[in-house]
CSV table of C-alpha atoms in Angstrom, one decimal:
chain,number,residue,atom,x,y,z
A,1,MET,CA,-9.0,36.3,108.3
A,2,LEU,CA,-7.9,35.9,111.8
A,3,PRO,CA,-7.4,39.1,113.9
A,4,ASP,CA,-3.7,39.8,114.1
A,5,PRO,CA,-2.9,39.8,117.8
A,6,GLN,CA,-0.1,42.2,117.4
A,7,ALA,CA,-2.3,44.8,116.1
A,8,GLY,CA,-5.2,44.5,118.3
A,9,GLY,CA,-4.0,42.5,121.2
A,10,GLN,CA,-6.8,40.1,120.4
A,11,THR,CA,-6.7,36.4,120.1
A,12,GLY,CA,-7.6,34.1,117.2
A,13,SER,CA,-9.4,30.7,117.0
A,14,LEU,CA,-7.9,27.5,117.7
A,15,GLU,CA,-11.0,25.5,116.2
A,16,HIS,CA,-8.9,23.9,113.4
A,17,ILE,CA,-6.2,22.6,115.5
A,18,ALA,CA,-6.7,18.7,115.3
A,19,LEU,CA,-5.2,18.0,118.6
A,20,LEU,CA,-7.7,20.2,120.3
A,21,ARG,CA,-10.6,18.9,118.4
A,22,PRO,CA,-11.9,16.7,121.5
A,23,LEU,CA,-12.4,19.8,123.6
A,24,SER,CA,-15.5,22.1,123.9
A,25,ALA,CA,-15.5,25.1,122.1
A,26,GLU,CA,-15.4,26.9,125.6
A,27,GLN,CA,-12.3,24.8,126.5
A,28,ARG,CA,-10.6,25.9,123.3
A,29,ALA,CA,-11.4,29.4,123.7
A,30,ALA,CA,-9.7,29.2,127.3
A,31,VAL,CA,-6.5,27.7,125.7
A,32,ALA,CA,-6.6,30.5,123.1
A,33,ARG,CA,-6.4,33.1,125.7
A,34,GLN,CA,-3.6,31.5,127.2
A,35,CYS,CA,-1.7,31.8,124.0
A,36,ARG,CA,0.8,34.5,122.8
A,37,TRP,CA,-0.3,35.0,119.0
A,38,ARG,CA,2.1,36.0,116.4
A,39,ARG,CA,2.1,36.2,112.6
A,40,PHE,CA,5.4,35.5,110.9
A,41,ALA,CA,6.8,36.6,107.5
A,42,SER,CA,8.0,34.1,104.9
A,43,ASP,CA,11.4,32.5,105.9
A,44,GLU,CA,11.2,34.3,109.4
A,45,GLN,CA,12.4,32.1,112.2
A,46,ILE,CA,9.7,30.8,114.6
A,47,ILE,CA,11.7,28.6,116.8
A,48,ASP,CA,15.4,29.0,117.3
A,49,HIS,CA,17.4,25.9,117.8
A,50,TRP,CA,19.6,27.6,120.4
A,51,ALA,CA,17.2,29.5,122.4
A,52,ASP,CA,16.0,28.7,125.9
A,53,THR,CA,12.2,28.5,125.1
A,54,GLN,CA,9.6,25.7,125.8
A,55,ASP,CA,6.3,26.6,124.6
A,56,VAL,CA,4.4,24.7,121.9
A,57,ALA,CA,3.2,26.6,118.8
A,58,PHE,CA,-0.1,25.9,117.3
A,59,ILE,CA,0.0,26.5,113.4
A,60,VAL,CA,-3.1,28.5,113.0
A,61,GLU,CA,-2.3,29.6,109.4
A,62,GLY,CA,0.4,28.8,106.8
A,63,ARG,CA,3.1,26.2,106.9
A,64,VAL,CA,6.3,25.7,108.5
A,65,ARG,CA,9.3,23.7,108.2
A,66,VAL,CA,11.5,22.0,111.0
A,67,LEU,CA,15.3,22.0,110.1
A,68,SER,CA,18.7,22.5,111.4
A,69,HIS,CA,22.2,23.2,110.0
A,70,SER,CA,25.5,21.4,109.7
A,71,ALA,CA,28.6,23.0,110.9
A,72,GLY,CA,29.5,24.2,107.4
A,73,GLY,CA,26.0,25.7,107.2
A,74,ARG,CA,24.2,22.9,105.1
A,75,GLU,CA,20.5,22.9,105.7
A,76,ILE,CA,19.2,19.5,106.9
A,77,SER,CA,15.3,19.6,107.0
A,78,PHE,CA,13.2,17.2,109.0
A,79,THR,CA,9.5,17.9,108.2
A,80,ASP,CA,7.0,20.5,107.0
A,81,ILE,CA,3.8,20.9,109.3
A,82,ASP,CA,0.8,22.4,108.0
A,83,ALA,CA,-1.8,24.6,109.5
A,84,GLY,CA,-4.0,22.6,112.1
A,85,GLU,CA,-1.0,21.0,113.7
A,86,LEU,CA,1.6,21.9,116.2
A,87,VAL,CA,5.4,22.1,116.5
A,88,GLY,CA,7.6,22.6,119.5
A,89,GLU,CA,6.0,20.0,121.8
A,90,MET,CA,9.2,17.9,122.8
A,91,SER,CA,10.6,21.0,124.8
A,92,ALA,CA,7.2,21.7,126.4
A,93,LEU,CA,7.0,18.3,127.5
A,94,ASP,CA,10.6,17.5,128.6
A,95,GLY,CA,12.0,20.9,129.3
A,96,ARG,CA,15.2,19.9,127.5
A,97,PRO,CA,16.5,22.4,124.6
A,98,ARG,CA,15.1,22.6,121.2
A,99,SER,CA,16.0,19.6,118.9
A,100,ALA,CA,15.9,22.1,115.7
A,101,SER,CA,14.8,25.2,114.4
A,102,VAL,CA,11.4,26.1,112.8
A,103,VAL,CA,10.9,29.0,109.9
A,104,ALA,CA,7.8,30.0,108.3
A,105,LEU,CA,7.3,28.8,104.6
A,106,GLY,CA,5.4,30.2,101.6
A,107,GLU,CA,3.1,33.3,102.6
A,108,GLY,CA,4.2,33.4,106.2
A,109,ALA,CA,2.3,31.8,109.1
A,110,LEU,CA,0.0,32.6,112.1
A,111,LEU,CA,1.2,30.8,115.4
A,112,ALA,CA,-0.5,30.6,118.8
A,113,PHE,CA,2.3,29.8,121.5
A,114,LEU,CA,1.2,28.2,124.8
A,115,PRO,CA,3.5,27.9,127.4
A,116,ALA,CA,4.9,24.4,128.8
A,117,ARG,CA,3.0,24.2,132.0
A,118,PRO,CA,-0.7,24.6,130.4
A,119,PHE,CA,0.3,22.5,127.5
A,120,ARG,CA,1.3,19.6,130.0
A,121,ASP,CA,-1.7,20.2,132.0
A,122,LEU,CA,-3.9,19.8,129.0
A,123,VAL,CA,-2.3,16.6,127.8
A,124,SER,CA,-2.4,14.9,131.3
A,125,GLY,CA,-6.0,16.3,132.1
A,126,HIS,CA,-7.6,14.9,128.9
A,127,PRO,CA,-6.3,11.3,128.0
A,128,GLU,CA,-7.5,11.5,124.4
A,129,LEU,CA,-5.2,14.6,123.8
A,130,GLY,CA,-2.5,12.7,125.5
A,131,LEU,CA,-2.9,9.7,123.3
A,132,ALA,CA,-2.9,12.0,120.2
A,133,VAL,CA,0.3,13.5,121.3
A,134,MET,CA,1.7,9.9,121.8
A,135,LEU,CA,0.7,9.0,118.1
A,136,ARG,CA,2.1,12.1,116.9
A,137,LEU,CA,5.6,11.3,118.5
A,138,CYS,CA,5.5,7.7,117.2
A,139,ASP,CA,4.6,9.0,113.8
A,140,LYS,CA,7.7,11.5,113.8
A,141,LEU,CA,9.8,8.5,115.4
A,142,ARG,CA,8.8,6.3,112.8
A,143,GLY,CA,9.9,8.9,110.1
A,144,ALA,CA,13.2,9.3,111.9
A,145,THR,CA,14.0,5.7,112.0
A,146,ASP,CA,13.3,5.4,108.4
A,147,ARG,CA,15.5,8.2,107.5
A,148,ILE,CA,18.3,6.7,109.8
A,149,MET,CA,17.9,3.4,107.7
A,150,ASP,CA,18.1,5.3,104.5
A,151,LEU,CA,21.2,7.4,105.4
A,152,SER,CA,22.7,4.1,106.7
A,153,THR,CA,22.0,2.0,103.8
A,154,LEU,CA,21.5,3.9,100.7
A,155,GLY,CA,23.5,6.0,98.6
A,156,ALA,CA,22.7,9.8,97.9
A,157,ASN,CA,21.1,8.6,94.5
A,158,ASN,CA,18.9,6.2,95.8
A,159,ARG,CA,18.0,8.5,98.5
A,160,VAL,CA,16.8,11.0,95.8
A,161,HIS,CA,14.8,8.2,94.2
A,162,ALA,CA,13.2,7.6,97.7
A,163,GLU,CA,12.4,11.3,98.1
A,164,LEU,CA,10.7,11.5,94.7
A,165,LEU,CA,8.8,8.4,95.4
A,166,ARG,CA,7.4,9.9,98.7
A,167,LEU,CA,6.4,13.0,96.8
A,168,ALA,CA,4.9,11.1,93.9
A,169,ARG,CA,2.8,8.9,96.3
A,170,ARG,CA,1.3,11.9,97.7
A,171,GLY,CA,0.5,13.4,94.2
A,172,ARG,CA,-2.4,13.0,91.7
A,173,ARG,CA,-2.2,9.7,89.7
A,174,GLN,CA,-2.6,9.7,85.7
A,175,GLY,CA,-2.7,6.2,84.6
A,176,ALA,CA,0.8,4.7,85.3
A,177,ALA,CA,2.1,8.2,86.1
A,178,ALA,CA,2.0,10.4,89.2
A,179,ILE,CA,2.0,14.2,89.1
A,180,ILE,CA,4.0,16.0,91.7
A,181,ALA,CA,2.9,19.9,91.9
A,182,PRO,CA,4.2,22.3,92.1
A,183,ILE,CA,7.5,21.3,91.0
A,184,PRO,CA,10.0,20.7,94.1
A,185,VAL,CA,13.0,22.9,94.4
A,186,HIS,CA,16.2,21.1,94.2
A,187,SER,CA,17.5,22.6,97.3
A,188,ASP,CA,14.5,21.5,99.4
A,189,ILE,CA,15.0,17.8,98.1
A,190,ALA,CA,18.6,18.0,98.8
A,191,ALA,CA,17.9,19.2,102.6
A,192,ARG,CA,15.3,16.4,103.2
A,193,VAL,CA,17.8,13.5,102.0
A,194,SER,CA,20.8,15.0,103.2
A,195,THR,CA,22.9,15.7,100.1
A,196,THR,CA,23.9,18.7,97.5
A,197,ARG,CA,21.7,20.4,95.1
A,198,GLU,CA,24.1,19.1,92.6
A,199,THR,CA,23.5,15.7,93.4
A,200,VAL,CA,19.7,16.1,93.2
A,201,ALA,CA,20.2,17.9,89.7
A,202,ARG,CA,22.1,15.1,88.4
A,203,VAL,CA,20.0,12.1,89.5
A,204,MET,CA,16.9,14.0,88.1
A,205,SER,CA,18.6,14.5,85.0
A,206,ASP,CA,19.6,10.9,84.7
A,207,LEU,CA,16.0,9.9,85.5
A,208,THR,CA,14.6,12.2,82.9
A,209,ARG,CA,17.1,10.6,80.2
A,210,ASP,CA,15.9,7.2,81.2
A,211,GLY,CA,12.4,8.3,80.7
A,212,LEU,CA,11.0,7.9,84.1
A,213,LEU,CA,10.9,11.5,84.9
A,214,GLN,CA,9.3,14.5,82.7
A,215,ARG,CA,9.4,18.3,83.6
A,216,ARG,CA,6.3,20.2,82.7
A,217,ALA,CA,5.8,23.9,82.9
A,218,ASP,CA,3.9,23.3,86.3
A,219,ALA,CA,4.5,19.9,87.6
A,220,LEU,CA,7.1,17.0,87.6
A,221,VAL,CA,5.7,13.8,86.3
A,222,VAL,CA,6.9,10.5,87.4
A,223,CYS,CA,6.1,8.5,84.2
A,224,ASP,CA,5.8,5.1,85.7
A,225,LEU,CA,5.4,5.1,89.5
A,226,GLN,CA,5.4,1.3,89.6
A,227,GLU,CA,9.0,1.3,88.2
A,228,LEU,CA,10.2,4.0,90.6
A,229,GLU,CA,8.7,2.0,93.5
A,230,ARG,CA,10.8,-1.1,92.2
A,231,LEU,CA,13.8,0.7,92.0
A,232,VAL,CA,13.5,2.0,95.5
A,233,ALA,CA,12.2,-1.4,96.9
A,234,GLU,CA,15.3,-3.2,95.4
A,235,VAL,CA,17.8,-1.0,97.6
A,236,ARG,CA,15.7,-0.8,100.5
A,237,GLY,CA,15.3,-4.6,100.8
A,238,ALA,CA,12.0,-4.5,102.6
A,239,PRO,CA,9.9,-7.7,102.0
B,1,MET,CA,14.9,-15.3,140.8
B,2,LEU,CA,11.5,-14.9,139.1
B,3,PRO,CA,9.5,-17.9,138.2
B,4,ASP,CA,10.1,-19.0,134.6
B,5,PRO,CA,6.3,-19.0,133.4
B,6,GLN,CA,7.0,-21.6,130.7
B,7,ALA,CA,7.8,-23.9,133.4
B,8,GLY,CA,4.9,-23.2,135.9
B,9,GLY,CA,2.4,-21.1,134.1
B,10,GLN,CA,2.8,-18.6,136.8
B,11,THR,CA,3.6,-14.7,136.4
B,12,GLY,CA,6.6,-12.9,137.8
B,13,SER,CA,6.6,-9.5,139.2
B,14,LEU,CA,6.5,-6.0,137.5
B,15,GLU,CA,7.7,-4.0,140.5
B,16,HIS,CA,11.0,-3.0,139.0
B,17,ILE,CA,9.6,-1.6,135.8
B,18,ALA,CA,9.9,2.1,136.0
B,19,LEU,CA,7.0,3.2,133.9
B,20,LEU,CA,4.7,1.2,136.4
B,21,ARG,CA,6.1,2.8,139.5
B,22,PRO,CA,3.2,5.0,140.0
B,23,LEU,CA,0.8,2.3,140.3
B,24,SER,CA,-0.1,0.4,143.7
B,25,ALA,CA,1.4,-3.1,144.1
B,26,GLU,CA,-2.1,-4.4,143.6
B,27,GLN,CA,-2.6,-2.5,140.1
B,28,ARG,CA,0.9,-3.8,139.2
B,29,ALA,CA,0.0,-7.3,140.1
B,30,ALA,CA,-3.1,-7.1,137.7
B,31,VAL,CA,-0.8,-6.0,134.9
B,32,ALA,CA,1.4,-8.9,135.6
B,33,ARG,CA,-1.4,-11.3,135.3
B,34,GLN,CA,-2.4,-9.8,132.0
B,35,CYS,CA,0.9,-10.4,130.4
B,36,ARG,CA,2.5,-13.5,128.6
B,37,TRP,CA,5.9,-14.2,130.3
B,38,ARG,CA,8.7,-15.6,128.3
B,39,ARG,CA,12.3,-16.0,128.7
B,40,PHE,CA,14.6,-15.6,125.7
B,41,ALA,CA,18.3,-16.9,125.2
B,42,SER,CA,21.3,-14.8,124.3
B,43,ASP,CA,20.9,-13.4,120.7
B,44,GLU,CA,17.3,-14.9,120.5
B,45,GLN,CA,14.9,-12.7,118.5
B,46,ILE,CA,12.1,-10.9,120.8
B,47,ILE,CA,10.3,-8.7,118.4
B,48,ASP,CA,10.4,-9.8,114.7
B,49,HIS,CA,10.6,-6.5,112.5
B,50,TRP,CA,8.3,-8.1,110.0
B,51,ALA,CA,5.8,-10.1,112.3
B,52,ASP,CA,2.2,-8.5,112.8
B,53,THR,CA,2.4,-8.2,116.5
B,54,GLN,CA,1.5,-5.3,118.8
B,55,ASP,CA,2.2,-6.1,122.3
B,56,VAL,CA,4.4,-4.1,124.5
B,57,ALA,CA,7.3,-6.0,126.2
B,58,PHE,CA,8.5,-5.0,129.6
B,59,ILE,CA,12.1,-6.1,130.2
B,60,VAL,CA,12.0,-7.9,133.7
B,61,GLU,CA,15.6,-9.3,133.5
B,62,GLY,CA,18.6,-8.7,131.2
B,63,ARG,CA,19.0,-6.5,128.3
B,64,VAL,CA,17.7,-6.1,124.8
B,65,ARG,CA,19.2,-4.4,121.5
B,66,VAL,CA,16.8,-2.7,118.9
B,67,LEU,CA,18.1,-3.3,115.4
B,68,SER,CA,17.4,-3.6,111.6
B,69,HIS,CA,19.2,-4.9,108.6
B,70,SER,CA,20.1,-3.4,105.4
B,71,ALA,CA,19.2,-5.1,102.2
B,72,GLY,CA,22.9,-6.5,102.1
B,73,GLY,CA,22.2,-7.9,105.6
B,74,ARG,CA,24.5,-5.2,107.4
B,75,GLU,CA,23.1,-4.8,111.0
B,76,ILE,CA,22.1,-1.1,112.1
B,77,SER,CA,21.5,-1.0,115.7
B,78,PHE,CA,19.5,1.9,117.3
B,79,THR,CA,19.6,1.4,121.1
B,80,ASP,CA,20.1,-1.0,124.1
B,81,ILE,CA,17.3,-1.5,126.6
B,82,ASP,CA,18.1,-2.2,130.0
B,83,ALA,CA,15.9,-4.2,132.7
B,84,GLY,CA,13.4,-2.0,134.3
B,85,GLU,CA,12.2,-0.6,130.9
B,86,LEU,CA,10.0,-1.4,128.0
B,87,VAL,CA,10.2,-2.1,124.2
B,88,GLY,CA,7.6,-2.2,121.5
B,89,GLU,CA,5.3,0.5,122.6
B,90,MET,CA,5.0,2.2,119.1
B,91,SER,CA,3.1,-0.5,117.6
B,92,ALA,CA,0.9,-0.9,121.0
B,93,LEU,CA,0.1,2.6,120.5
B,94,ASP,CA,-0.5,3.1,117.0
B,95,GLY,CA,-1.3,-0.4,115.7
B,96,ARG,CA,1.3,0.1,112.9
B,97,PRO,CA,3.9,-2.5,111.8
B,98,ARG,CA,7.1,-3.0,114.0
B,99,SER,CA,9.7,-0.5,113.2
B,100,ALA,CA,12.7,-2.7,114.1
B,101,SER,CA,13.6,-6.0,115.6
B,102,VAL,CA,14.5,-6.6,119.1
B,103,VAL,CA,17.0,-9.4,120.2
B,104,ALA,CA,18.3,-10.5,123.7
B,105,LEU,CA,21.8,-9.6,124.7
B,106,GLY,CA,24.2,-11.0,127.2
B,107,GLU,CA,22.8,-13.9,129.5
B,108,GLY,CA,19.4,-13.7,127.9
B,109,ALA,CA,16.4,-12.0,129.0
B,110,LEU,CA,13.0,-12.4,130.8
B,111,LEU,CA,10.1,-10.3,129.3
B,112,ALA,CA,6.4,-9.8,129.9
B,113,PHE,CA,4.2,-8.9,127.0
B,114,LEU,CA,1.3,-7.1,127.7
B,115,PRO,CA,-1.3,-6.8,124.7
B,116,ALA,CA,-2.0,-3.4,123.0
B,117,ARG,CA,-5.3,-2.8,124.3
B,118,PRO,CA,-4.6,-3.0,128.0
B,119,PHE,CA,-1.5,-1.0,127.5
B,120,ARG,CA,-3.2,1.9,125.9
B,121,ASP,CA,-6.0,1.7,128.7
B,122,LEU,CA,-3.2,1.8,131.2
B,123,VAL,CA,-1.5,5.0,129.7
B,124,SER,CA,-4.9,6.7,129.0
B,125,GLY,CA,-6.3,5.9,132.6
B,126,HIS,CA,-3.2,7.1,134.5
B,127,PRO,CA,-1.9,10.6,133.3
B,128,GLU,CA,1.5,10.2,135.0
B,129,LEU,CA,1.9,7.0,132.9
B,130,GLY,CA,0.9,8.9,129.8
B,131,LEU,CA,3.2,11.5,130.5
B,132,ALA,CA,6.1,9.2,131.3
B,133,VAL,CA,5.5,7.3,127.8
B,134,MET,CA,5.5,10.8,126.0
B,135,LEU,CA,9.1,11.7,127.8
B,136,ARG,CA,10.4,8.1,126.7
B,137,LEU,CA,9.1,8.8,123.0
B,138,CYS,CA,10.6,12.5,123.2
B,139,ASP,CA,13.9,11.0,124.5
B,140,LYS,CA,14.0,8.5,121.5
B,141,LEU,CA,13.1,11.2,119.1
B,142,ARG,CA,15.9,13.3,120.2
B,143,GLY,CA,18.4,10.7,119.9
B,144,ALA,CA,17.2,9.7,116.4
B,145,THR,CA,17.3,13.4,115.4
B,146,ASP,CA,21.0,13.5,116.7
B,147,ARG,CA,21.8,10.5,114.7
B,148,ILE,CA,20.2,12.0,111.6
B,149,MET,CA,22.4,14.9,111.9
B,150,ASP,CA,25.4,12.9,112.4
B,151,LEU,CA,24.7,10.7,109.6
B,152,SER,CA,24.0,13.8,107.3
B,153,THR,CA,26.9,16.0,108.3
B,154,LEU,CA,29.7,13.8,109.7
B,155,GLY,CA,32.0,11.4,108.0
B,156,ALA,CA,32.2,7.8,109.2
B,157,ASN,CA,35.5,8.7,111.0
B,158,ASN,CA,33.7,11.5,112.9
B,159,ARG,CA,30.9,9.1,113.8
B,160,VAL,CA,33.3,6.8,115.3
B,161,HIS,CA,34.6,9.5,117.5
B,162,ALA,CA,31.2,10.7,118.5
B,163,GLU,CA,30.1,7.2,119.5
B,164,LEU,CA,33.4,6.7,121.6
B,165,LEU,CA,32.8,10.0,123.2
B,166,ARG,CA,29.2,8.6,124.2
B,167,LEU,CA,30.6,5.6,125.6
B,168,ALA,CA,33.3,7.6,127.5
B,169,ARG,CA,30.8,10.0,129.2
B,170,ARG,CA,28.9,7.1,130.5
B,171,GLY,CA,32.2,5.4,131.9
B,172,ARG,CA,34.2,6.0,134.9
B,173,ARG,CA,36.5,9.0,135.1
B,174,GLN,CA,40.4,8.7,136.0
B,175,GLY,CA,41.6,12.3,136.0
B,176,ALA,CA,41.6,13.6,132.4
B,177,ALA,CA,40.8,10.0,131.3
B,178,ALA,CA,37.3,8.1,131.1
B,179,ILE,CA,37.4,4.3,131.3
B,180,ILE,CA,35.1,2.2,129.0
B,181,ALA,CA,34.4,-1.1,130.4
B,182,PRO,CA,34.0,-3.6,129.0
B,183,ILE,CA,35.9,-3.0,126.0
B,184,PRO,CA,33.2,-2.3,123.2
B,185,VAL,CA,33.1,-4.9,120.3
B,186,HIS,CA,34.1,-3.3,116.7
B,187,SER,CA,31.1,-4.6,115.3
B,188,ASP,CA,28.7,-3.2,117.9
B,189,ILE,CA,30.1,0.3,117.3
B,190,ALA,CA,30.0,-0.1,113.6
B,191,ALA,CA,26.3,-0.9,113.9
B,192,ARG,CA,25.5,2.1,115.9
B,193,VAL,CA,27.1,4.5,113.6
B,194,SER,CA,26.3,2.9,110.5
B,195,THR,CA,29.8,2.1,109.1
B,196,THR,CA,31.8,-1.1,108.6
B,197,ARG,CA,34.0,-2.9,111.4
B,198,GLU,CA,36.9,-2.2,109.1
B,199,THR,CA,36.5,1.6,109.5
B,200,VAL,CA,35.8,1.4,113.3
B,201,ALA,CA,39.2,-0.7,113.6
B,202,ARG,CA,41.2,1.7,111.5
B,203,VAL,CA,39.9,4.9,113.3
B,204,MET,CA,40.3,3.2,116.7
B,205,SER,CA,44.1,2.3,115.6
B,206,ASP,CA,44.7,5.9,114.5
B,207,LEU,CA,43.4,7.3,117.9
B,208,THR,CA,45.9,4.8,119.6
B,209,ARG,CA,48.7,5.9,117.4
B,210,ASP,CA,47.9,9.6,118.4
B,211,GLY,CA,47.9,8.9,121.9
B,212,LEU,CA,44.2,9.6,122.6
B,213,LEU,CA,43.1,5.8,123.0
B,214,GLN,CA,44.6,3.0,125.0
B,215,ARG,CA,43.5,-0.6,125.2
B,216,ARG,CA,44.0,-2.4,128.5
B,217,ALA,CA,43.2,-6.1,129.2
B,218,ASP,CA,39.7,-5.1,130.6
B,219,ALA,CA,38.9,-1.8,129.5
B,220,LEU,CA,39.3,1.0,126.7
B,221,VAL,CA,40.8,4.3,127.9
B,222,VAL,CA,40.1,7.7,126.5
B,223,CYS,CA,43.3,9.2,127.6
B,224,ASP,CA,42.1,12.8,127.2
B,225,LEU,CA,38.3,13.3,127.4
B,226,GLN,CA,38.2,16.9,126.8
B,227,GLU,CA,40.3,16.5,123.8
B,228,LEU,CA,37.9,13.9,122.1
B,229,GLU,CA,35.1,16.4,123.1
B,230,ARG,CA,36.8,19.1,121.2
B,231,LEU,CA,37.3,16.9,118.2
B,232,VAL,CA,33.6,16.1,118.3
B,233,ALA,CA,32.4,19.5,118.9
B,234,GLU,CA,34.6,20.7,116.1
B,235,VAL,CA,32.9,18.8,113.4
B,236,ARG,CA,29.3,18.8,115.0
B,237,GLY,CA,29.4,22.7,115.1
B,238,ALA,CA,27.0,22.9,118.0
B,239,PRO,CA,27.4,26.1,120.0
């Protein structure tokens, strides 16, 4: 258990932050001392889309979600980020407003906030860190490009199929099947593919009726992963 | 006029490429010698989405469009990039497949292709170049995030309004009006906001009927820029 800085004013360790791995333990400790440490409860807001902040946040414990809301209040989620990663690097780099909000998931999260200036010094002072930040941004941009294509060319039904396929590919295989555990929440899928919970429920019940999906007590089973892959490839039209 | 390398095997100059400005003239000339130079006709494909290439392309003359196609053949366009900029840096950095295609616009384009390895050496060897690449990626990612929000929360009508607003803001002001010149092609707007030409035509004719838009011989006039801004802000719901 890392010390809670709010309790003792101490700092924790950044040794499990992937980006900082090329640094020496001493350099990492120096970065840690420049951070403001804070623990967040589940669902608590970590970065406010509309606040004028620019620090980068290292996720030391827990998991966070990057999201935004429509004018009508519907949640659009972008990505979930695990411990060991970071969030908020865009405003730290370019000084522009936050592009989205960030909230803590699950059991909450411990974050270390590094101000923009030392973060920029870090990535320009260490070429391997700079390159790693570029790769992170490329990865996010590729994900965003794929999502724009899906939103532009697929119906909501097919986007739910595509999201189930994404979850299934990260799941455990069992013969032709893939196991998604824990069972994803309908509203999470809806926020990921920009549709309503009702649409997600309808599509999943259709897939269950067709024998492609099965709900167990603790997991969702895609009974024929190849068939789901075929279904998605057909509408996406990638070669 | 730069020498056409296909004719004489010579190289042109990279002095107007913004990213390379921090380099000395000598360093820039060394980069130019590592490039493969090629001139493209209007509409000619520069980067093939599905080809296994990884070089970055400096746009020395002309203008290019980054785009992709749906399974049904509909064009989805991402961004237009002017001379002085570059394109294709993602695959050069991460070695993964191209995320889209690139074609030459207008009168064609002259490009200098630098292989992935020297490009990566360049951005890791010069911190200010590395930071500039990060800012470019941030800018693209912010644009993609905005587009995901628009696609997720706005109807096609409102997305056409938002695109006209984007074009109007880059145009010349004339009192309350903004001048968009040359007149944008309906199919270009459609590809930018992921809808059909027919929808663009209908929305523009509605705006004309309502007195908000006026078509001149050589320009499109947004008669009341503030009113268009209000219209878009209302549906986007940003504070």
